[in-house]
Short mmCIF file of C-alpha atoms in Angstrom, two decimals:
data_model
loop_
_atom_site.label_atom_id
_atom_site.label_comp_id
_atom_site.label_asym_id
_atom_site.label_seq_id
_atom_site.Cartn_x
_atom_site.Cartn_y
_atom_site.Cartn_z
CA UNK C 1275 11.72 2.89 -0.37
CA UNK C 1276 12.92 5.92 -1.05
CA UNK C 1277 11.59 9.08 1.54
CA UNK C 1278 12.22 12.48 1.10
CA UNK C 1279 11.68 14.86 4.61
CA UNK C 1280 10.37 18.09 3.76
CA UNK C 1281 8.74 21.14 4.80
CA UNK C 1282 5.74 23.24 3.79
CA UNK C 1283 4.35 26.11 5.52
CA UNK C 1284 0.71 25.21 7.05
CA UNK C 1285 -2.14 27.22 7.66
CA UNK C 1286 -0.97 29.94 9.40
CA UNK C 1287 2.33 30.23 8.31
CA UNK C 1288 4.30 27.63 10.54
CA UNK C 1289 6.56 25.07 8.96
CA UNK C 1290 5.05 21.34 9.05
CA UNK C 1291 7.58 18.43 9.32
CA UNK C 1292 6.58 15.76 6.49
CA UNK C 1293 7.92 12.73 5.05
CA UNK C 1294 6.90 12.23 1.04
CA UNK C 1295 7.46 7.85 0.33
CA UNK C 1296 7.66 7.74 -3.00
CA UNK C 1297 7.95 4.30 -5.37
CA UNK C 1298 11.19 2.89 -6.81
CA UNK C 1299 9.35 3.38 -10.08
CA UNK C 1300 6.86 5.90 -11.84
CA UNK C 1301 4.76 7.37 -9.34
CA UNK C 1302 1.04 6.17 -10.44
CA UNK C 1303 -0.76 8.25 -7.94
CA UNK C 1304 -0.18 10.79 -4.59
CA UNK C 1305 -1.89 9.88 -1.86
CA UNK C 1306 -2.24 12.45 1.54
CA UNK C 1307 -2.09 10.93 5.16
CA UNK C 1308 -3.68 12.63 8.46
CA UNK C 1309 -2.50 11.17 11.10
CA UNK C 1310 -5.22 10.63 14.62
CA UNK C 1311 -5.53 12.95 17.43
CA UNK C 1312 -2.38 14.06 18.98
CA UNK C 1313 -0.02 11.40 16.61
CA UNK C 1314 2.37 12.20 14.26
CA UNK C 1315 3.43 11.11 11.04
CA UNK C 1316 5.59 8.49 12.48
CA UNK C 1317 2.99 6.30 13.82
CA UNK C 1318 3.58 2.71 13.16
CA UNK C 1319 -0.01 2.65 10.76
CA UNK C 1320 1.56 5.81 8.98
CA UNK C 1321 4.94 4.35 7.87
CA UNK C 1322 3.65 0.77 7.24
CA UNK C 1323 0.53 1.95 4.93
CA UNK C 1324 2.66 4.33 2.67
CA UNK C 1325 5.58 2.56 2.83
CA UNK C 1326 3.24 -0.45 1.27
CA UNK C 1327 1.35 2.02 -0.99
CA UNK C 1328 4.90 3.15 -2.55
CA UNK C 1329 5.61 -0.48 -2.88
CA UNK C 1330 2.48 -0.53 -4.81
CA UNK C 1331 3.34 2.89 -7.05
CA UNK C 1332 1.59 5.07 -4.72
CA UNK C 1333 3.59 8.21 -3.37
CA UNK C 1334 2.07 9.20 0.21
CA UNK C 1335 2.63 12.47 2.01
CA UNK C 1336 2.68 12.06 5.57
CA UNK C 1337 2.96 15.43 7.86
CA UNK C 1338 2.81 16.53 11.55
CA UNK C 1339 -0.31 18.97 12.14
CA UNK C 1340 0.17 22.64 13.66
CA UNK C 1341 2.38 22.04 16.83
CA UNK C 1342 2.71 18.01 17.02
CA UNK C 1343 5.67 15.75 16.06
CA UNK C 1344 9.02 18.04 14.66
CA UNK C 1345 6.18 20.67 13.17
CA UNK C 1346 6.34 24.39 14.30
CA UNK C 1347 3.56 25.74 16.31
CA UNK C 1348 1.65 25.28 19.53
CA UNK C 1349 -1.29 22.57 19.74
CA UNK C 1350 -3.25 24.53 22.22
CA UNK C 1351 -3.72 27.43 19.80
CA UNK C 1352 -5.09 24.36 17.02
CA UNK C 1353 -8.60 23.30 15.97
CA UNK C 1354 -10.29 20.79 13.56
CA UNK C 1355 -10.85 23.51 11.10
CA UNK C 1356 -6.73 24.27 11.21
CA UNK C 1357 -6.50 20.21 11.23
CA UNK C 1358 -8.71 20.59 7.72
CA UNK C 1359 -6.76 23.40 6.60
CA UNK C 1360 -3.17 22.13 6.94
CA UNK C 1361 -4.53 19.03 4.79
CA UNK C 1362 -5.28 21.32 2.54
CA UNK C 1363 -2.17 23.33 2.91
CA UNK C 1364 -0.40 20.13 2.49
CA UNK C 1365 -2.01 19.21 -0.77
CA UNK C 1366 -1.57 22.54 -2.51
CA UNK C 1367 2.39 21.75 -1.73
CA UNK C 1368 2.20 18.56 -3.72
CA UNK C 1369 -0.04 20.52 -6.58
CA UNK C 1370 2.85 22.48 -6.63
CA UNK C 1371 5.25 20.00 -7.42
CA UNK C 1372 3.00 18.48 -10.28
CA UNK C 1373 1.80 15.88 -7.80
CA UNK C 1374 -2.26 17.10 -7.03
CA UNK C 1375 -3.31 14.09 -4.87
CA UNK C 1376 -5.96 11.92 -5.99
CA UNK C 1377 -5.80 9.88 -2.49
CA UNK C 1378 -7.21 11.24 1.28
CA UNK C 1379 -6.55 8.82 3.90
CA UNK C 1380 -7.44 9.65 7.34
CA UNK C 1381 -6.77 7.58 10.51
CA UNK C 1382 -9.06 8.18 13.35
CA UNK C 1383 -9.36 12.18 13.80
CA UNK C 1384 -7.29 12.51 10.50
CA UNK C 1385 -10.26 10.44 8.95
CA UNK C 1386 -12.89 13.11 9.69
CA UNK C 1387 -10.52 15.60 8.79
CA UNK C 1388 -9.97 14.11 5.28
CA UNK C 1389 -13.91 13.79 4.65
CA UNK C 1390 -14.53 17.95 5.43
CA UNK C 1391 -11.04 18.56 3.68
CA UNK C 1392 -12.10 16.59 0.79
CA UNK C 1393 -14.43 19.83 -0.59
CA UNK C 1394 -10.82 22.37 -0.81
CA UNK C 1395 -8.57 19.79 -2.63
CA UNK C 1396 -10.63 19.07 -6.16
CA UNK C 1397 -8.03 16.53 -7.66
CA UNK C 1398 -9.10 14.24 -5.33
CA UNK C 1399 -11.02 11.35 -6.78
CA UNK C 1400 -11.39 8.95 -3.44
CA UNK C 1401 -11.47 9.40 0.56
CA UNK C 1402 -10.75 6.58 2.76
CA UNK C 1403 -11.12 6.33 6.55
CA UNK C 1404 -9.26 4.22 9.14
CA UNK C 1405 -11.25 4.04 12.20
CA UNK C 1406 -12.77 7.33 11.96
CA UNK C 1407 -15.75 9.32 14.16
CA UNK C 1408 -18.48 10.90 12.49
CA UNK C 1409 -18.61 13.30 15.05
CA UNK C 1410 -15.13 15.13 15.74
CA UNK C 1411 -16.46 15.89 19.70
CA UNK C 1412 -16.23 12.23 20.28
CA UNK C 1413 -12.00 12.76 20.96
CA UNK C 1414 -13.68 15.01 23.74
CA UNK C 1415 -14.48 12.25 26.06
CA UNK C 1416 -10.86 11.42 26.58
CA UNK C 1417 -10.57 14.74 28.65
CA UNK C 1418 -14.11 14.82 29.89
CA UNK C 1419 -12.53 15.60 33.28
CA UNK C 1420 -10.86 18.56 32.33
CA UNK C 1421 -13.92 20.80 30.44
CA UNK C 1422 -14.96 22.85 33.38
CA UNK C 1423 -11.12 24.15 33.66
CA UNK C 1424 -11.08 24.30 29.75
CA UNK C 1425 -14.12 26.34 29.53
CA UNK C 1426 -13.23 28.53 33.38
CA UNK C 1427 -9.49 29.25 32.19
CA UNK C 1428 -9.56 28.82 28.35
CA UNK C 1429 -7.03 25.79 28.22
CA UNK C 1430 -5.96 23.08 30.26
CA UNK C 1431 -3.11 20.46 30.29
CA UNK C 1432 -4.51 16.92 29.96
CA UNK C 1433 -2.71 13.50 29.59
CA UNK C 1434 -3.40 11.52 26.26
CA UNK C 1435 -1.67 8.47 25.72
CA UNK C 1436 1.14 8.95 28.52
CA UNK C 1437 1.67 12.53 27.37
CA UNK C 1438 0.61 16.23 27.91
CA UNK C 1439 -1.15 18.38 25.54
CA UNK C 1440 -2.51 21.72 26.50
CA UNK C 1441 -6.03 21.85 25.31
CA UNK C 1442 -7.79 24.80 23.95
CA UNK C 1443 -11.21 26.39 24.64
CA UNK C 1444 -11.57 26.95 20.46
CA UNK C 1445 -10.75 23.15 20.34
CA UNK C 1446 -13.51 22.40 22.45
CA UNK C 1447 -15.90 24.81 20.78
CA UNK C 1448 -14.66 23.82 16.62
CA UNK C 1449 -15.14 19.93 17.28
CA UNK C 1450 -18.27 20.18 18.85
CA UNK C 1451 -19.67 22.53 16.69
CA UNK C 1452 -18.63 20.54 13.59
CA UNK C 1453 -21.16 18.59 11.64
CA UNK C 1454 -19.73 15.82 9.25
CA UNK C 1455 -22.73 14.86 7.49
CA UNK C 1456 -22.84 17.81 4.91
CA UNK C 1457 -19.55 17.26 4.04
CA UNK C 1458 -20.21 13.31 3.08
CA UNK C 1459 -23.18 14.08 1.53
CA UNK C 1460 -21.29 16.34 -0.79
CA UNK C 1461 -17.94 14.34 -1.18
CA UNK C 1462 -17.75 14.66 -4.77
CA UNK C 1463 -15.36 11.18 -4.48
CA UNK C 1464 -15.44 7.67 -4.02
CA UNK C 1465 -15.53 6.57 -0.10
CA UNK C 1466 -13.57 3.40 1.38
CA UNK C 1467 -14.77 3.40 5.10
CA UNK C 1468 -12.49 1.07 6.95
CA UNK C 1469 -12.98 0.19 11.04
CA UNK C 1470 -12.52 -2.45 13.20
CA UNK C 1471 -15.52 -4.17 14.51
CA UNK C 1472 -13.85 -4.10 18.16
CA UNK C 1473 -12.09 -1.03 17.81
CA UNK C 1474 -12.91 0.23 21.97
CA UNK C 1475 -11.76 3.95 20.81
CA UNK C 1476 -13.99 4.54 17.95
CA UNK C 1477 -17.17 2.21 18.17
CA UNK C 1478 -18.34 0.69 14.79
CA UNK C 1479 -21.43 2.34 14.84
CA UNK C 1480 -19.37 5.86 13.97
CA UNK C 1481 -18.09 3.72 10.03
CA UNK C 1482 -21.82 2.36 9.74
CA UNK C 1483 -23.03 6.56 10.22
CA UNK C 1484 -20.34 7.64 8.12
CA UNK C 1485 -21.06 4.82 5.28
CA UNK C 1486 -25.10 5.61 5.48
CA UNK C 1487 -24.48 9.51 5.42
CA UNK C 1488 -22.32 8.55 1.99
CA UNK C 1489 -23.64 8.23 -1.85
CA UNK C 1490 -22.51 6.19 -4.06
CA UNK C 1491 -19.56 5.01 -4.75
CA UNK C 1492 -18.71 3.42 -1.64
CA UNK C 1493 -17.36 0.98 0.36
CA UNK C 1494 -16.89 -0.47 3.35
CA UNK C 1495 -14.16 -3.00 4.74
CA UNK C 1496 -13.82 -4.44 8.06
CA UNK C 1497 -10.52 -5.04 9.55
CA UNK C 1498 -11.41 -7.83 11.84
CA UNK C 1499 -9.04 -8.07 14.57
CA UNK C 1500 -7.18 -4.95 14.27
CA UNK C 1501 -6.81 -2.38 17.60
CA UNK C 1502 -7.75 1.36 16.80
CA UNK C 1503 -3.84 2.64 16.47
CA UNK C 1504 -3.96 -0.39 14.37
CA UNK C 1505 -0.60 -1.49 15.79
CA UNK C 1506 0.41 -5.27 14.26
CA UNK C 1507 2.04 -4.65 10.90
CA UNK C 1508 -0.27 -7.06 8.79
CA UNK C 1509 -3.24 -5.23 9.63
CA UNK C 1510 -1.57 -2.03 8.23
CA UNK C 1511 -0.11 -4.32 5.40
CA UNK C 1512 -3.80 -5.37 4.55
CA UNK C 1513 -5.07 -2.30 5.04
CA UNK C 1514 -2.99 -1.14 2.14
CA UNK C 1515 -3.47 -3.44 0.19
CA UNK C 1516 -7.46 -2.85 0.35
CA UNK C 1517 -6.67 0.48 -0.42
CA UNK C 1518 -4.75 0.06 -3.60
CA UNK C 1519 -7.08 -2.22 -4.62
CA UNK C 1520 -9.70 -0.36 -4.27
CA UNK C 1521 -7.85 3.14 -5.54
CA UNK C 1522 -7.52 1.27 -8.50
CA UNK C 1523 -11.30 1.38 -9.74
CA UNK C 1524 -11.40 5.11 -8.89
CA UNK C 1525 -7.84 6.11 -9.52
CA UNK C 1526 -5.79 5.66 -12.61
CA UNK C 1527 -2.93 3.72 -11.53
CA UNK C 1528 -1.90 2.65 -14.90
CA UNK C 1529 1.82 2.98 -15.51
CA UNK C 1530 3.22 5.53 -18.30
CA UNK C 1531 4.03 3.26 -21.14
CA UNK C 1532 7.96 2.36 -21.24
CA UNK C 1533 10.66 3.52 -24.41
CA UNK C 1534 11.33 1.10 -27.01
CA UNK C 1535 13.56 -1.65 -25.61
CA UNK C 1536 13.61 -0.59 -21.96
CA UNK C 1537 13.57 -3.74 -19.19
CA UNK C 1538 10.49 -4.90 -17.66
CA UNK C 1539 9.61 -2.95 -14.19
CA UNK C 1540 10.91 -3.18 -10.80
CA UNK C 1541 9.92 -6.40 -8.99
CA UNK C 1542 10.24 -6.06 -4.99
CA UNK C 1543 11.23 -8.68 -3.26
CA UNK C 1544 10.96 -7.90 0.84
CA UNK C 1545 11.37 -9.98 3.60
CA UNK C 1546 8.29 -10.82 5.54
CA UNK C 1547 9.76 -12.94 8.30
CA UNK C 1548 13.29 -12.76 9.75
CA UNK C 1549 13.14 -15.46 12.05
CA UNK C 1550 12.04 -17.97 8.38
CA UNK C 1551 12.39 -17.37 5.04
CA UNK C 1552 9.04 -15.85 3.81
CA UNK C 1553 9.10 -12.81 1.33
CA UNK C 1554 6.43 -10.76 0.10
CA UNK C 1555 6.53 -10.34 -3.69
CA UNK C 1556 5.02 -6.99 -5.48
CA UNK C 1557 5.32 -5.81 -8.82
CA UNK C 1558 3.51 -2.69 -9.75
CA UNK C 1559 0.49 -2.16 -7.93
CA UNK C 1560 -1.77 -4.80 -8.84
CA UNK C 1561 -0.04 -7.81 -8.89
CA UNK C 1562 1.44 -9.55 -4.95
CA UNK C 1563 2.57 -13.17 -3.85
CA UNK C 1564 4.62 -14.89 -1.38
CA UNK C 1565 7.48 -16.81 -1.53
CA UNK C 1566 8.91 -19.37 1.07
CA UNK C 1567 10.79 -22.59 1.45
CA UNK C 1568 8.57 -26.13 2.68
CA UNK C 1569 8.83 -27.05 6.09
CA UNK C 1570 11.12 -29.48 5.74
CA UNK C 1571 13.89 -26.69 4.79
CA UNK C 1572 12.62 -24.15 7.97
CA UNK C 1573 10.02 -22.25 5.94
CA UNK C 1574 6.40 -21.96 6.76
CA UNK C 1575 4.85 -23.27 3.45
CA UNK C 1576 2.80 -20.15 2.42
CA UNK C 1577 4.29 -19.69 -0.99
CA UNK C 1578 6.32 -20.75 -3.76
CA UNK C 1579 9.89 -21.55 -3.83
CA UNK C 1580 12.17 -19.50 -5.47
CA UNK C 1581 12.86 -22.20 -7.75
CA UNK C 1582 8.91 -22.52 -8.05
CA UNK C 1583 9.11 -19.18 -9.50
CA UNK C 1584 11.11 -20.23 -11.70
CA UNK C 1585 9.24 -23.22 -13.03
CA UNK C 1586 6.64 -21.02 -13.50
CA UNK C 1587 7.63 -18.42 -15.40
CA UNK C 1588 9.04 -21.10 -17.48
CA UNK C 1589 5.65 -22.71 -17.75
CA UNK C 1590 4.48 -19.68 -18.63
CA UNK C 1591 6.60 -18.25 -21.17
CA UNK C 1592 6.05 -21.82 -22.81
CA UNK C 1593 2.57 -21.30 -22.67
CA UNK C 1594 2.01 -17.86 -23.97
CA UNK C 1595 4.44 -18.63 -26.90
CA UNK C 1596 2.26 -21.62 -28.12
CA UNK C 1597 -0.62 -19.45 -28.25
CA UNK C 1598 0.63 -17.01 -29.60
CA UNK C 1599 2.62 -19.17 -32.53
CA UNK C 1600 -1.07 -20.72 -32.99
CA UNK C 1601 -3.07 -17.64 -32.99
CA UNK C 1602 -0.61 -16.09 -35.65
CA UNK C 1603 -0.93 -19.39 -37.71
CA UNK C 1604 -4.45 -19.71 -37.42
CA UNK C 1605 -4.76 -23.37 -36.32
CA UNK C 1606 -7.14 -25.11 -33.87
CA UNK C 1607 -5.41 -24.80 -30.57
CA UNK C 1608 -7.98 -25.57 -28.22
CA UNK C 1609 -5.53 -25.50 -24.77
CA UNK C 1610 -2.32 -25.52 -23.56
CA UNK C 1611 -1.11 -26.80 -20.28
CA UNK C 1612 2.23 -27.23 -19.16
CA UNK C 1613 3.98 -29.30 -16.02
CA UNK C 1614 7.26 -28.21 -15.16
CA UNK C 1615 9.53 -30.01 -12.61
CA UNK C 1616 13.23 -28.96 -10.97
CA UNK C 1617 15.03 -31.86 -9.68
CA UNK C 1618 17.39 -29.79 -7.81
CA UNK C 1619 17.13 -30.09 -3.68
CA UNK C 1620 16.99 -26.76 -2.10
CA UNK C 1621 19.03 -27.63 0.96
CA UNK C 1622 21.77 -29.19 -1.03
CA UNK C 1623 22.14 -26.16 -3.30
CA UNK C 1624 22.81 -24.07 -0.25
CA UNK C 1625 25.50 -25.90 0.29
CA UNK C 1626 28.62 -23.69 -1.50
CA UNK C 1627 31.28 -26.96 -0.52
CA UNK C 1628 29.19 -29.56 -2.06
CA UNK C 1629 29.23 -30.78 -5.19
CA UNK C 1630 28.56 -29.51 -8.32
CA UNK C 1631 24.80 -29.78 -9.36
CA UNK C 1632 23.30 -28.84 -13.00
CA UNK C 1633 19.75 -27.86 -12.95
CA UNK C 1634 17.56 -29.17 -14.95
CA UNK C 1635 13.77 -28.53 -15.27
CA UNK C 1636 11.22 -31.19 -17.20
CA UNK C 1637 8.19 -30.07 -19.13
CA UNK C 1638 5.77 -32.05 -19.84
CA UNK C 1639 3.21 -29.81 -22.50
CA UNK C 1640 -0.36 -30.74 -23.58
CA UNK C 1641 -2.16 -29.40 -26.16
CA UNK C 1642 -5.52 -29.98 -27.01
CA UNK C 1643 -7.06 -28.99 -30.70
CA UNK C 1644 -7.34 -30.90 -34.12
CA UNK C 1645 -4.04 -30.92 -35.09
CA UNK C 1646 -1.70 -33.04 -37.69
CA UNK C 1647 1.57 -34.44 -36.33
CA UNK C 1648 3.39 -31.90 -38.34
CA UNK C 1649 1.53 -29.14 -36.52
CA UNK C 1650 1.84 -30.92 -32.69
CA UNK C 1651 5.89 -31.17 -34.11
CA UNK C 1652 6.15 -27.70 -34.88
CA UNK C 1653 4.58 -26.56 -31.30
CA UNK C 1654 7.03 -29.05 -29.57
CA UNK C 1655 9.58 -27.12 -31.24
CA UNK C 1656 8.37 -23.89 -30.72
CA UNK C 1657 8.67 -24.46 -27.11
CA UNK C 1658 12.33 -24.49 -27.02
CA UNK C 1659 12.25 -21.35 -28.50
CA UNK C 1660 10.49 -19.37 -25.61
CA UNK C 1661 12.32 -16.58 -23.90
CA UNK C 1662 12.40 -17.77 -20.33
CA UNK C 1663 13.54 -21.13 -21.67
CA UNK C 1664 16.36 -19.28 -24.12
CA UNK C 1665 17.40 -17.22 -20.70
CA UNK C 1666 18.10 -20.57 -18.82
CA UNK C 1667 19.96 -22.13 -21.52
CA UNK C 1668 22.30 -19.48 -22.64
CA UNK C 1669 22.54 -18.45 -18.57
CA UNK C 1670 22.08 -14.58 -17.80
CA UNK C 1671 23.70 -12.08 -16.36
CA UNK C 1672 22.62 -10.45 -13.09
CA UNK C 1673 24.27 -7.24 -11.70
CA UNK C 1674 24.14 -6.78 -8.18
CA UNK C 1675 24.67 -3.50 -6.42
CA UNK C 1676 24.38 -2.39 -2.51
CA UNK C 1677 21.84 0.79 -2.79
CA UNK C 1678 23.47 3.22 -0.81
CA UNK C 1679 22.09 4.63 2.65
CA UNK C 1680 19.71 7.34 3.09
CA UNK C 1681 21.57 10.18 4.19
CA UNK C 1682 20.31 11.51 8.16
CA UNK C 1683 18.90 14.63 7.61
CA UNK C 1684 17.23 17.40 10.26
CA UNK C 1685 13.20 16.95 10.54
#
C-alpha cells in the first residue's frame, strides 16, 4: 500500500504530521480519519482501517491533531473546537489536491469531532463513528481528579494511558460546553454509528443517543467483541469492511472506466496468517474472499485453494461463454452448470525434486433448454473456446517483479 507522509498547516498555523494511504489503483473515494483523545495517527485501528480501505480503493488521510504525535504545537493550548477545525483544515488540504473527501471517520473523540466537523467540509456525503460519545465532556472523567487544579491554576499535568498531557482550562470549558445534538440533527450526510456493546470507555448508550439524535439515512453496526482502542486486527479489518460496504450506497465508488485494451484491475492477494497459509483476496472494493490449503496440507480450511481458484474461473469463463453464445443465437438455453475437477495433489506439486506432473482439469457441463443435438454439439464446442480455458492451454506468461521499498522519510 502505497503511503505518502505529508504536512499541512492546521488551524492556527502549525504544521500537522499526516500519512495519506492511497490504493494501488484509481482512487474511488478520500476518506478523513480523527484519531481518539490524546492518540495519534499511528494507532493500530488507524493504520489497519485505511490500510484496508486503500485495499478497497479508498484513499484515507490520517493526521496528528495540534500538539500530539510528530505534529507542531502544544496540546494544553488545544480544544474540541481546534480538534473540529484541524479536520477541517485537513480536508481543505485534500480539496486542494483535487481529492474533497466524501468519507469522515472518527474513532472515539475523533468520532464527535467528525459529526460537528461534518457542517465546514460540504463534499462530504457520509460520517461514520467508531466508539464515539455524544457528549465530548465524557473524556473529562478520566482526569476527574485533577479539575479543581485545572480550574485554580488554568492547566494541569494528568496521566492518560501511561503518559502526560498538560490539560487546559479552555479544554475543560469547550468540551463541556459543546452540544452534539444540533450538529446530528443537521448532518446533511449519511451516518454509520459503529460501537461495541462492551466497550467500558464509551458505554453503548452514547451510539444508541447519537443514532436517535440522527435522520435518516442511517445506520448502526455493532462490533461485538471488540475493546474501545479496538486493538485485534480483525475487528479493524471488519470494521472496514462495514464501512466500504456501506460507503458504497452513499458514495460513488465506481471505478473510471479503463482505455481500450488495457488489463483487468489489480487483484490483492495478502497474507492473513503467517504461522498457515490463509490469504485474504480483494479486488476493487466490492468484491473479497479467502484462500487456504485443507487441513490435511497445514491450512485451516476457510477458503479455496489456489488451484480452486482456478477451477473456478475456469467454470466460469465456461459458463458465461455458453450464455453468451446462446443469448447471441437466440436459442432456448434454460441453464448452465459446470463441475470442474484438478487431479493434481497440492503437497506433491510443492515438491520442486519430484516428478514431473501435467495438470489437467475435467469439466463436466450441463445444460438445460430444448435443444437439437446439433445445438448441445455446438455448445460442447464452444466451451473449448473460452478464454480461461484458451489461457491454460496455450500456458501464459506471468512477470514477476520485487516492488521496491518505501523510502524512510522525516515525519
Amino acid at each position: 500500500m502505497p503511503t505518502e507522509r505529508i504536512t499541512f498547516a492546521g488551524h492556527s498555523g502549525e504544521t500537522l504530521a499526516a500519512r495519506l494511504d492511497l490504493p494501488q489503483g484509481p482512487v474511488l473515494a478520500t476518506a478523513l480519519f480523527a484519531h481518539c483523545f490524546t492518540c495519534s495517527k499511528d494507532i493500530p485501528a488507524a493504520r489497519r482501517i485505511a490500510g484496508r480501505l486503500a485495499a478497497m480503493g479508498i484513499a484515507v488521510l490520517r493526521f496528528d491533531f495540534t500538539g500530539l504525535g510528530h505534529s507542531e504545537g502544544e496540546f494544553a493550548n488545544t480544544t474540541f473546537s481546534s480538534n473540529v477545525a484541524d479536520l477541517i483544515a485537513a480536508a481543505q488540504y485534500l480539496a486542494a489536491r483535487d481529492m474533497a473527501p466524501a468519507l469522515l471517520i472518527g474513532h472515539s473523540l475523533g468520532g464527535a469531532a467528525v459529526l460537528r466537523a461534518r457542517a465546514g467540509i460540504p463534499s462530504v456525503k457520509g460520517v461514520v463513528t467508531l466508539g464515539a460519545p455524544f457528549d465530548p465532556g465524557h473524556v473529562s472523567h478520566h482526569f476527574d481528579a485533577a479539575l479543581p487544579e485545572i480550574q485554580a491554576k488554568g492547566q494541569a499535568e494528568v496521566c492518560l494511558g501511561g503518559r502526560p498531557f498538560v490539560i487546559g482550562r479552555d479544554f475543560i470549558e469547550d468540551i463541556t460546553a459543546e452540544a452534539l445534538t444540533p450538529a446530528i440533527k443537521e448532518l446533511n450526510a449519511a451516518l454509520l454509528v459503529m460501537h461495541a456493546p462492551r466497550d467500558a470507555t464509551v458505554s453503548i448508550d452514547n451510539a444508541a443517543a447519537i443514532f436517535t439524535a440522527a435522520r435518516h439515512p442511517k445506520s448502526f453496526v455493532t462490533l461485538d467483541e471488540a475493546d474501545h482502542l479496538i486493538t485485534k486486527p480483525r475487528d479493524a479489518e471488519y470494521a472496514a469492511e462495514v464501512i466500504s460496504a456501506w460507503a458504497g450506497r452513499y458514495v460513488d465508488l465506481s471505478p473510471p472506466a479503463p482505455p481500450p485494451g488495457a488489463p483487468e484491475g489489480v487483484l490483492r492477494v495478502t497474507e492473513a496468517d503467517p504461522a498457515g497459509f490463509l490469504q485474504d483476496i480483494h479486488s476493487g472494493p466490492h468484491h473479497h474472499a479467502y484462500a487456504d490449503e485443507p487441513l490435511a496440507y497445514g491450512g485451516t480450511n476457510r477458503g479455496m485453494s489456489p488451484y480452486g481458484f482456478v477451477s473456478a474461473g475456469l467454470g466460469a469463463c465456461t459458463s458465461m461463454t455458453l450464455r453468451m453464445y446462446a443469448r447471441r443465437k437466440g436459442w432456448p438455453l434454460d441453464s448452465v452448470s459446470v463441475d470442474v475437477s484438478h487431479d493434481k495433489v497440492h503437497a506433491q506439486d510443492a515438491q520442486p525434486s519430484g516428478p514431473a506432473k501435467i495438470d489437467q482439469f475435467t469439466r463436466i457441463i450441463r445444460i438445460c433448454g430444448n435443444l437439437d443435438q446439433t445445438q448441445r454439439a455446438k455448445l460442447l464446442e464452444i466451451a473449448d473456446k473460452c478464454p480461461v480455458h484458451r489461457a491454460l492451454e496455450h500456458g501464459a506468461k506471468v512477470k514477476t517483479q520485487l516492488e521496491e521499498e518505501p523510502q524512510t522519510l522525516p515525519a
